[in-house]
């Protein structure tokens, strides 16, 4: 009776080290990593952060440029309409 | 040099003065110089933080971005109040520029903060009071811009947007006091009760604050001026239609 539990506990412990796990076992062995022990690359996060800052500022400037183009197009349309009517728009 | 001649129509009489152009160029140059200096201070003078390491350097852009978000919200508030009091289109344009600045820098705050938090707290996001109220402020100003973009150009819509611009600023003191009132995880290093900054980190933060302030001035200036010009153009077109010089656009 006493030898039976010992062999029962020893077998699963030895199995992963010596043989490849069966397909069924692989599907049930998903263990989360403790966040506190994880090494996060701070440098990468910092670089990503600085890139985000400049990308957002750049996008803002591009949007301003696009809006100025829209105003320029509307102005050209108005000038064209006025010149068709014989009016001379001021420059 | 204000080019106002008696025979020019009113919508064409207001040209930018030389003084305004010089002031704008000077502000752009100052902004550039301050950013170069701030980057030098951040990466070559300020020490690496002992516990968090290099990721703490996000602090030097994260905090000024939050400050500029506040600034944009205050400009939006001021412009909105001015518009409601006077119905001045210029005030409305300034309010809109302020709202856009609040959204742009709010986005910076809400994306750089989680990158820092990933290293410092082990998670990108937590429903900490300051994070939640900051997200709320961003959403308020996004709503303001959506209203401006799709709400129409009528006076009632402008008044409604101005009311939102005034109400939105109410979230700012809540963000500021949230850390003290409801605790949370967000650091309180430079506010009351905080442990303070290493003296070698202070110049980097101050110069970065100055650089972001100058950038905000440039962006508000450009956006407000662009918006004012667009409205003047629309007014000129309306005047031309009324005078029978131009046909109204078919919808």
mmCIF file of C-alpha atoms in Angstrom:
data_model
loop_
_atom_site.group_PDB
_atom_site.id
_atom_site.type_symbol
_atom_site.label_atom_id
_atom_site.label_comp_id
_atom_site.label_asym_id
_atom_site.label_seq_id
_atom_site.Cartn_x
_atom_site.Cartn_y
_atom_site.Cartn_z
ATOM 1 C CA UNK A 1 0.000 0.000 0.000
ATOM 2 C CA UNK A 2 2.769 2.393 0.909
ATOM 3 C CA UNK A 3 4.786 1.897 -2.316
ATOM 4 C CA UNK A 4 1.807 2.555 -4.609
ATOM 5 C CA UNK A 5 1.428 6.342 -3.926
ATOM 6 C CA UNK A 6 5.187 6.883 -4.293
ATOM 7 C CA UNK A 7 5.291 5.363 -7.742
ATOM 8 C CA UNK A 8 2.104 7.192 -8.725
ATOM 9 C CA UNK A 9 3.593 10.568 -7.801
ATOM 10 C CA UNK A 10 7.015 9.867 -9.249
ATOM 11 C CA UNK A 11 5.760 8.919 -12.706
ATOM 12 C CA UNK A 12 4.193 12.254 -13.797
ATOM 13 C CA UNK A 13 7.147 14.202 -12.438
ATOM 14 C CA UNK A 14 9.635 12.196 -14.448
ATOM 15 C CA UNK A 15 7.573 12.087 -17.629
ATOM 16 C CA UNK A 16 8.036 15.657 -18.929
ATOM 17 C CA UNK A 17 11.795 15.491 -18.568
ATOM 18 C CA UNK A 18 12.286 12.255 -20.491
ATOM 19 C CA UNK A 19 9.489 12.046 -23.066
ATOM 20 C CA UNK A 20 7.515 14.525 -25.192
ATOM 21 C CA UNK A 21 4.092 15.298 -23.666
ATOM 22 C CA UNK A 22 1.041 13.756 -25.262
ATOM 23 C CA UNK A 23 -1.190 16.033 -27.354
ATOM 24 C CA UNK A 24 -3.939 15.994 -24.721
ATOM 25 C CA UNK A 25 -1.507 17.170 -21.993
ATOM 26 C CA UNK A 26 -0.239 20.130 -24.060
ATOM 27 C CA UNK A 27 -3.745 21.520 -24.385
ATOM 28 C CA UNK A 28 -4.308 21.653 -20.633
ATOM 29 C CA UNK A 29 -1.036 23.216 -19.518
ATOM 30 C CA UNK A 30 -1.450 26.948 -20.096
ATOM 31 C CA UNK A 31 -0.040 28.918 -17.162
ATOM 32 C CA UNK A 32 0.052 32.712 -16.999
ATOM 33 C CA UNK A 33 3.307 34.491 -16.327
ATOM 34 C CA UNK A 34 3.520 36.525 -13.142
ATOM 35 C CA UNK A 35 3.674 40.199 -14.223
ATOM 36 C CA UNK A 36 5.909 41.162 -11.315
ATOM 37 C CA UNK A 37 8.673 38.880 -12.568
ATOM 38 C CA UNK A 38 8.432 39.974 -16.190
ATOM 39 C CA UNK A 39 11.177 42.128 -17.621
ATOM 40 C CA UNK A 40 9.638 44.973 -19.646
ATOM 41 C CA UNK A 41 12.012 46.753 -22.020
ATOM 42 C CA UNK A 42 11.714 50.313 -20.686
ATOM 43 C CA UNK A 43 13.837 51.768 -23.495
ATOM 44 C CA UNK A 44 11.430 50.468 -26.147
ATOM 45 C CA UNK A 45 8.439 51.892 -24.295
ATOM 46 C CA UNK A 46 10.193 55.253 -24.002
ATOM 47 C CA UNK A 47 11.089 55.332 -27.712
ATOM 48 C CA UNK A 48 7.517 54.341 -28.656
ATOM 49 C CA UNK A 49 6.229 57.125 -26.431
ATOM 50 C CA UNK A 50 8.448 59.809 -28.015
ATOM 51 C CA UNK A 51 7.513 58.596 -31.511
ATOM 52 C CA UNK A 52 3.801 58.874 -30.626
ATOM 53 C CA UNK A 53 4.275 62.468 -29.441
ATOM 54 C CA UNK A 54 5.876 63.556 -32.716
ATOM 55 C CA UNK A 55 3.486 61.555 -34.909
ATOM 56 C CA UNK A 56 0.458 63.228 -33.282
ATOM 57 C CA UNK A 57 2.032 66.697 -33.601
ATOM 58 C CA UNK A 58 2.925 65.936 -37.238
ATOM 59 C CA UNK A 59 -0.613 64.735 -38.009
ATOM 60 C CA UNK A 60 -1.973 67.929 -36.478
ATOM 61 C CA UNK A 61 0.287 70.026 -38.739
ATOM 62 C CA UNK A 62 -0.708 67.958 -41.812
ATOM 63 C CA UNK A 63 -4.383 68.527 -40.966
ATOM 64 C CA UNK A 64 -3.775 72.282 -40.674
ATOM 65 C CA UNK A 65 -2.072 72.199 -44.090
ATOM 66 C CA UNK A 66 -5.015 70.271 -45.611
ATOM 67 C CA UNK A 67 -7.490 72.824 -44.268
ATOM 68 C CA UNK A 68 -5.443 75.673 -45.689
ATOM 69 C CA UNK A 69 -5.512 73.898 -49.072
ATOM 70 C CA UNK A 70 -9.310 73.646 -48.838
ATOM 71 C CA UNK A 71 -9.521 77.395 -48.157
ATOM 72 C CA UNK A 72 -7.159 78.019 -51.092
ATOM 73 C CA UNK A 73 -9.379 75.955 -53.417
ATOM 74 C CA UNK A 74 -12.528 77.796 -52.297
ATOM 75 C CA UNK A 75 -10.751 81.116 -52.835
ATOM 76 C CA UNK A 76 -9.718 80.063 -56.351
ATOM 77 C CA UNK A 77 -13.330 79.054 -57.099
ATOM 78 C CA UNK A 78 -14.604 82.420 -55.886
ATOM 79 C CA UNK A 79 -12.009 84.268 -57.955
ATOM 80 C CA UNK A 80 -12.933 82.199 -61.006
ATOM 81 C CA UNK A 81 -16.667 82.875 -60.508
ATOM 82 C CA UNK A 82 -16.037 86.597 -60.091
ATOM 83 C CA UNK A 83 -13.841 86.805 -63.194
ATOM 84 C CA UNK A 84 -16.538 85.037 -65.259
ATOM 85 C CA UNK A 85 -18.935 87.808 -64.214
ATOM 86 C CA UNK A 86 -16.443 90.490 -65.201
ATOM 87 C CA UNK A 87 -15.609 91.427 -61.633
ATOM 88 C CA UNK A 88 -11.930 91.724 -60.763
ATOM 89 C CA UNK A 89 -11.085 90.164 -57.402
ATOM 90 C CA UNK A 90 -8.593 92.087 -55.298
ATOM 91 C CA UNK A 91 -5.133 90.585 -54.883
ATOM 92 C CA UNK B 1 1.467 97.790 -41.529
ATOM 93 C CA UNK B 2 -2.275 97.490 -41.514
ATOM 94 C CA UNK B 3 -3.348 97.597 -45.161
ATOM 95 C CA UNK B 4 -6.731 99.249 -44.864
ATOM 96 C CA UNK B 5 -7.682 101.350 -47.866
ATOM 97 C CA UNK B 6 -10.987 103.185 -48.219
ATOM 98 C CA UNK B 7 -11.938 101.544 -51.559
ATOM 99 C CA UNK B 8 -11.407 97.944 -50.420
ATOM 100 C CA UNK B 9 -14.350 95.830 -49.309
ATOM 101 C CA UNK B 10 -14.339 95.080 -45.557
ATOM 102 C CA UNK B 11 -13.749 91.350 -46.006
ATOM 103 C CA UNK B 12 -10.487 92.038 -47.875
ATOM 104 C CA UNK B 13 -9.194 94.886 -45.778
ATOM 105 C CA UNK B 14 -7.627 92.927 -42.909
ATOM 106 C CA UNK B 15 -4.172 91.704 -43.890
ATOM 107 C CA UNK B 16 -1.649 90.242 -41.449
ATOM 108 C CA UNK B 17 0.726 92.939 -40.280
ATOM 109 C CA UNK B 18 4.504 92.646 -40.483
ATOM 110 C CA UNK B 19 4.650 92.757 -36.684
ATOM 111 C CA UNK B 20 2.343 89.743 -36.465
ATOM 112 C CA UNK B 21 4.435 87.801 -39.012
ATOM 113 C CA UNK B 22 7.661 88.626 -37.173
ATOM 114 C CA UNK B 23 6.097 87.606 -33.851
ATOM 115 C CA UNK B 24 4.929 84.317 -35.363
ATOM 116 C CA UNK B 25 8.337 83.475 -36.865
ATOM 117 C CA UNK B 26 10.006 84.393 -33.556
ATOM 118 C CA UNK B 27 7.625 82.067 -31.663
ATOM 119 C CA UNK B 28 8.350 79.203 -34.086
ATOM 120 C CA UNK B 29 12.112 79.726 -33.692
ATOM 121 C CA UNK B 30 11.773 79.921 -29.902
ATOM 122 C CA UNK B 31 9.734 76.693 -29.897
ATOM 123 C CA UNK B 32 12.384 74.897 -31.965
ATOM 124 C CA UNK B 33 15.212 76.125 -29.734
ATOM 125 C CA UNK B 34 13.333 75.107 -26.577
ATOM 126 C CA UNK B 35 12.674 71.599 -27.926
ATOM 127 C CA UNK B 36 16.341 71.109 -28.861
ATOM 128 C CA UNK B 37 17.355 72.290 -25.388
ATOM 129 C CA UNK B 38 14.744 70.126 -23.663
ATOM 130 C CA UNK B 39 15.875 66.990 -25.535
ATOM 131 C CA UNK B 40 19.472 67.746 -24.550
ATOM 132 C CA UNK B 41 18.447 68.200 -20.913
ATOM 133 C CA UNK B 42 16.294 65.051 -20.872
ATOM 134 C CA UNK B 43 18.831 62.688 -22.419
ATOM 135 C CA UNK B 44 22.201 64.189 -21.497
ATOM 136 C CA UNK B 45 21.721 66.043 -18.204
ATOM 137 C CA UNK B 46 18.806 64.547 -16.240
ATOM 138 C CA UNK B 47 19.806 61.289 -14.508
ATOM 139 C CA UNK B 48 18.091 57.956 -15.078
ATOM 140 C CA UNK B 49 15.524 57.341 -12.342
ATOM 141 C CA UNK B 50 16.691 54.804 -9.760
ATOM 142 C CA UNK B 51 13.623 52.550 -9.568
ATOM 143 C CA UNK B 52 11.870 52.812 -12.949
ATOM 144 C CA UNK B 53 14.933 53.271 -15.108
ATOM 145 C CA UNK B 54 14.956 54.948 -18.520
ATOM 146 C CA UNK B 55 11.185 54.635 -19.030
ATOM 147 C CA UNK B 56 10.756 57.470 -16.499
ATOM 148 C CA UNK B 57 11.969 59.872 -19.233
ATOM 149 C CA UNK B 58 8.441 59.677 -20.675
ATOM 150 C CA UNK B 59 7.609 61.955 -17.726
ATOM 151 C CA UNK B 60 9.312 64.954 -19.413
ATOM 152 C CA UNK B 61 6.856 64.870 -22.360
ATOM 153 C CA UNK B 62 3.866 63.297 -20.600
ATOM 154 C CA UNK B 63 3.446 65.985 -17.927
ATOM 155 C CA UNK B 64 3.858 68.975 -20.320
ATOM 156 C CA UNK B 65 1.379 67.322 -22.725
ATOM 157 C CA UNK B 66 -1.163 67.093 -19.904
ATOM 158 C CA UNK B 67 -0.474 70.742 -19.074
ATOM 159 C CA UNK B 68 -1.024 71.754 -22.740
ATOM 160 C CA UNK B 69 -4.254 69.746 -22.789
ATOM 161 C CA UNK B 70 -5.390 71.914 -19.847
ATOM 162 C CA UNK B 71 -4.210 75.012 -21.722
ATOM 163 C CA UNK B 72 -6.194 74.036 -24.832
ATOM 164 C CA UNK B 73 -9.276 73.425 -22.712
ATOM 165 C CA UNK B 74 -8.866 76.846 -21.063
ATOM 166 C CA UNK B 75 -8.473 78.531 -24.490
ATOM 167 C CA UNK B 76 -11.629 76.695 -25.633
ATOM 168 C CA UNK B 77 -13.415 77.877 -22.479
ATOM 169 C CA UNK B 78 -12.267 81.498 -22.940
ATOM 170 C CA UNK B 79 -13.179 81.569 -26.637
ATOM 171 C CA UNK B 80 -16.557 79.976 -25.960
ATOM 172 C CA UNK B 81 -17.416 82.440 -23.181
ATOM 173 C CA UNK B 82 -16.283 85.339 -25.379
ATOM 174 C CA UNK B 83 -18.422 84.029 -28.259
ATOM 175 C CA UNK B 84 -21.511 83.632 -26.083
ATOM 176 C CA UNK B 85 -21.053 87.178 -24.762
ATOM 177 C CA UNK B 86 -20.335 88.927 -28.077
ATOM 178 C CA UNK B 87 -21.243 86.517 -30.963
ATOM 179 C CA UNK B 88 -17.812 87.369 -32.360
ATOM 180 C CA UNK B 89 -16.752 84.809 -35.003
ATOM 181 C CA UNK B 90 -13.092 85.299 -34.054
ATOM 182 C CA UNK B 91 -13.863 84.092 -30.522
ATOM 183 C CA UNK B 92 -15.579 81.013 -31.936
ATOM 184 C CA UNK B 93 -12.526 80.259 -34.115
ATOM 185 C CA UNK B 94 -10.204 80.578 -31.096
ATOM 186 C CA UNK B 95 -12.469 78.244 -29.084
ATOM 187 C CA UNK B 96 -12.328 75.673 -31.868
ATOM 188 C CA UNK B 97 -8.522 75.916 -32.050
ATOM 189 C CA UNK B 98 -8.365 75.394 -28.264
ATOM 190 C CA UNK B 99 -10.594 72.323 -28.521
ATOM 191 C CA UNK B 100 -8.357 70.824 -31.206
ATOM 192 C CA UNK B 101 -5.251 71.400 -29.076
ATOM 193 C CA UNK B 102 -6.987 69.764 -26.086
ATOM 194 C CA UNK B 103 -7.759 66.674 -28.181
ATOM 195 C CA UNK B 104 -4.303 66.399 -29.790
ATOM 196 C CA UNK B 105 -2.438 66.683 -26.488
ATOM 197 C CA UNK B 106 -5.061 64.641 -24.639
ATOM 198 C CA UNK B 107 -4.301 61.845 -27.098
ATOM 199 C CA UNK B 108 -0.601 62.192 -26.320
ATOM 200 C CA UNK B 109 -1.312 61.992 -22.573
ATOM 201 C CA UNK B 110 -3.608 59.006 -22.903
ATOM 202 C CA UNK B 111 -1.132 57.038 -25.074
ATOM 203 C CA UNK B 112 2.187 57.906 -23.416
ATOM 204 C CA UNK B 113 0.809 57.361 -19.894
ATOM 205 C CA UNK B 114 -0.048 53.677 -20.454
ATOM 206 C CA UNK B 115 3.393 53.018 -21.989
ATOM 207 C CA UNK B 116 4.981 54.342 -18.822
ATOM 208 C CA UNK B 117 2.441 52.493 -16.656
ATOM 209 C CA UNK B 118 3.290 49.197 -18.372
ATOM 210 C CA UNK B 119 6.754 49.363 -16.837
ATOM 211 C CA UNK B 120 5.895 51.144 -13.594
ATOM 212 C CA UNK B 121 2.639 49.374 -12.659
ATOM 213 C CA UNK B 122 2.853 46.211 -14.756
ATOM 214 C CA UNK B 123 -0.298 47.084 -16.689
ATOM 215 C CA UNK B 124 -1.161 49.498 -19.501
ATOM 216 C CA UNK B 125 -4.401 50.689 -18.004
ATOM 217 C CA UNK B 126 -6.191 50.743 -14.706
ATOM 218 C CA UNK B 127 -9.360 52.645 -13.786
ATOM 219 C CA UNK B 128 -7.417 54.970 -11.514
ATOM 220 C CA UNK B 129 -9.305 58.250 -10.768
ATOM 221 C CA UNK B 130 -6.822 60.461 -12.601
ATOM 222 C CA UNK B 131 -6.663 58.177 -15.650
ATOM 223 C CA UNK B 132 -10.434 57.905 -15.802
ATOM 224 C CA UNK B 133 -11.061 61.648 -15.467
ATOM 225 C CA UNK B 134 -8.337 62.378 -18.059
ATOM 226 C CA UNK B 135 -10.001 59.970 -20.492
ATOM 227 C CA UNK B 136 -13.316 61.672 -19.759
ATOM 228 C CA UNK B 137 -11.803 65.094 -20.564
ATOM 229 C CA UNK B 138 -10.464 63.762 -23.861
ATOM 230 C CA UNK B 139 -13.871 62.339 -24.755
ATOM 231 C CA UNK B 140 -15.583 65.659 -23.918
ATOM 232 C CA UNK B 141 -13.313 67.549 -26.344
ATOM 233 C CA UNK B 142 -13.648 64.822 -29.001
ATOM 234 C CA UNK B 143 -17.428 65.312 -28.676
ATOM 235 C CA UNK B 144 -16.887 69.078 -29.004
ATOM 236 C CA UNK B 145 -14.935 68.624 -32.266
ATOM 237 C CA UNK B 146 -17.458 66.122 -33.634
ATOM 238 C CA UNK B 147 -20.169 68.696 -32.931
ATOM 239 C CA UNK B 148 -18.129 71.374 -34.732
ATOM 240 C CA UNK B 149 -17.495 69.102 -37.711
ATOM 241 C CA UNK B 150 -20.997 67.716 -38.211
ATOM 242 C CA UNK B 151 -23.310 70.077 -36.301
ATOM 243 C CA UNK B 152 -23.580 72.724 -39.029
ATOM 244 C CA UNK B 153 -22.507 76.360 -39.186
ATOM 245 C CA UNK B 154 -25.631 77.966 -37.757
ATOM 246 C CA UNK B 155 -25.622 80.267 -34.735
ATOM 247 C CA UNK B 156 -27.594 77.797 -32.626
ATOM 248 C CA UNK B 157 -25.004 75.077 -33.302
ATOM 249 C CA UNK B 158 -22.186 77.467 -32.440
ATOM 250 C CA UNK B 159 -23.915 78.421 -29.198
ATOM 251 C CA UNK B 160 -24.388 74.759 -28.315
ATOM 252 C CA UNK B 161 -20.707 74.062 -29.039
ATOM 253 C CA UNK B 162 -19.729 77.076 -26.931
ATOM 254 C CA UNK B 163 -21.814 75.729 -24.043
ATOM 255 C CA UNK B 164 -20.003 72.389 -24.335
ATOM 256 C CA UNK B 165 -16.661 74.236 -24.452
ATOM 257 C CA UNK B 166 -17.566 75.967 -21.183
ATOM 258 C CA UNK B 167 -18.864 72.824 -19.468
ATOM 259 C CA UNK B 168 -15.855 70.755 -20.583
ATOM 260 C CA UNK B 169 -13.464 72.824 -18.494
ATOM 261 C CA UNK B 170 -15.278 71.666 -15.339
ATOM 262 C CA UNK B 171 -13.480 68.330 -15.655
ATOM 263 C CA UNK B 172 -10.031 69.937 -15.247
ATOM 264 C CA UNK B 173 -10.195 70.584 -11.471
ATOM 265 C CA UNK B 174 -11.643 67.086 -11.042
ATOM 266 C CA UNK B 175 -8.575 65.620 -12.809
ATOM 267 C CA UNK B 176 -6.295 67.743 -10.636
ATOM 268 C CA UNK B 177 -7.929 66.905 -7.322
ATOM 269 C CA UNK B 178 -8.754 63.275 -8.118
ATOM 270 C CA UNK B 179 -5.401 62.013 -6.859
ATOM 271 C CA UNK B 180 -5.890 63.616 -3.448
ATOM 272 C CA UNK B 181 -9.587 62.959 -3.065
ATOM 273 C CA UNK B 182 -9.775 59.381 -4.272
ATOM 274 C CA UNK B 183 -6.165 58.220 -3.887
ATOM 275 C CA UNK B 184 -5.318 55.833 -6.748
ATOM 276 C CA UNK B 185 -2.016 54.745 -8.273
ATOM 277 C CA UNK B 186 -1.089 57.817 -10.292
ATOM 278 C CA UNK B 187 2.164 59.434 -9.057
ATOM 279 C CA UNK B 188 2.011 62.713 -7.119
ATOM 280 C CA UNK B 189 5.699 63.574 -7.319
ATOM 281 C CA UNK B 190 5.448 67.287 -8.080
ATOM 282 C CA UNK B 191 2.115 68.072 -6.479
ATOM 283 C CA UNK B 192 1.437 68.614 -2.779
ATOM 284 C CA UNK B 193 2.334 65.564 -0.723
ATOM 285 C CA UNK B 194 4.790 64.250 -3.274
ATOM 286 C CA UNK B 195 8.414 63.464 -2.578
ATOM 287 C CA UNK B 196 9.688 65.965 -5.143
ATOM 288 C CA UNK B 197 12.060 65.650 -8.062
ATOM 289 C CA UNK B 198 15.794 65.123 -8.036
ATOM 290 C CA UNK B 199 17.189 68.684 -8.544
ATOM 291 C CA UNK B 200 19.014 67.474 -11.675
ATOM 292 C CA UNK B 201 15.643 66.543 -13.230
ATOM 293 C CA UNK B 202 14.022 69.936 -12.622
ATOM 294 C CA UNK B 203 15.608 71.922 -15.534
ATOM 295 C CA UNK B 204 14.579 69.214 -18.039
ATOM 296 C CA UNK B 205 10.973 69.385 -16.841
ATOM 297 C CA UNK B 206 10.837 73.213 -16.777
ATOM 298 C CA UNK B 207 12.367 73.589 -20.257
ATOM 299 C CA UNK B 208 10.048 70.903 -21.596
ATOM 300 C CA UNK B 209 7.057 72.750 -20.097
ATOM 301 C CA UNK B 210 8.235 75.969 -21.774
ATOM 302 C CA UNK B 211 8.740 74.159 -25.118
ATOM 303 C CA UNK B 212 5.267 72.617 -25.037
ATOM 304 C CA UNK B 213 3.718 75.970 -24.064
ATOM 305 C CA UNK B 214 5.423 77.642 -27.040
ATOM 306 C CA UNK B 215 4.272 74.793 -29.320
ATOM 307 C CA UNK B 216 0.702 75.215 -28.082
ATOM 308 C CA UNK B 217 0.853 78.965 -28.799
ATOM 309 C CA UNK B 218 2.089 78.285 -32.365
ATOM 310 C CA UNK B 219 -0.582 75.641 -33.033
ATOM 311 C CA UNK B 220 -3.460 77.697 -31.597
ATOM 312 C CA UNK B 221 -2.226 80.719 -33.552
ATOM 313 C CA UNK B 222 -2.075 78.809 -36.872
ATOM 314 C CA UNK B 223 -5.395 77.025 -36.391
ATOM 315 C CA UNK B 224 -7.320 80.063 -35.172
ATOM 316 C CA UNK B 225 -5.975 82.213 -38.007
ATOM 317 C CA UNK B 226 -6.813 79.512 -40.583
ATOM 318 C CA UNK B 227 -10.333 79.238 -39.194
ATOM 319 C CA UNK B 228 -10.805 83.025 -39.207
ATOM 320 C CA UNK B 229 -9.627 83.211 -42.850
ATOM 321 C CA UNK B 230 -12.006 80.386 -43.846
ATOM 322 C CA UNK B 231 -14.910 82.249 -42.251
ATOM 323 C CA UNK B 232 -13.914 85.523 -43.940
ATOM 324 C CA UNK B 233 -13.807 83.719 -47.271
ATOM 325 C CA UNK B 234 -17.259 82.283 -46.649
ATOM 326 C CA UNK B 235 -18.526 85.764 -45.728
ATOM 327 C CA UNK B 236 -17.007 87.176 -48.954
ATOM 328 C CA UNK B 237 -18.699 84.435 -50.990
ATOM 329 C CA UNK B 238 -22.039 85.129 -49.294
ATOM 330 C CA UNK B 239 -21.606 88.843 -50.075
ATOM 331 C CA UNK B 240 -20.816 88.038 -53.724
ATOM 332 C CA UNK B 241 -23.926 85.831 -53.958
ATOM 333 C CA UNK B 242 -26.047 88.584 -52.426
ATOM 334 C CA UNK B 243 -24.664 91.123 -54.914
ATOM 335 C CA UNK B 244 -25.521 88.778 -57.781
ATOM 336 C CA UNK B 245 -21.868 88.334 -58.777
ATOM 337 C CA UNK B 246 -21.744 84.607 -58.031
ATOM 338 C CA UNK B 247 -24.401 81.936 -58.256
ATOM 339 C CA UNK B 248 -25.265 79.954 -55.150
ATOM 340 C CA UNK B 249 -23.859 76.422 -55.109
ATOM 341 C CA UNK B 250 -26.301 73.643 -55.950
ATOM 342 C CA UNK B 251 -26.737 71.246 -53.016
#
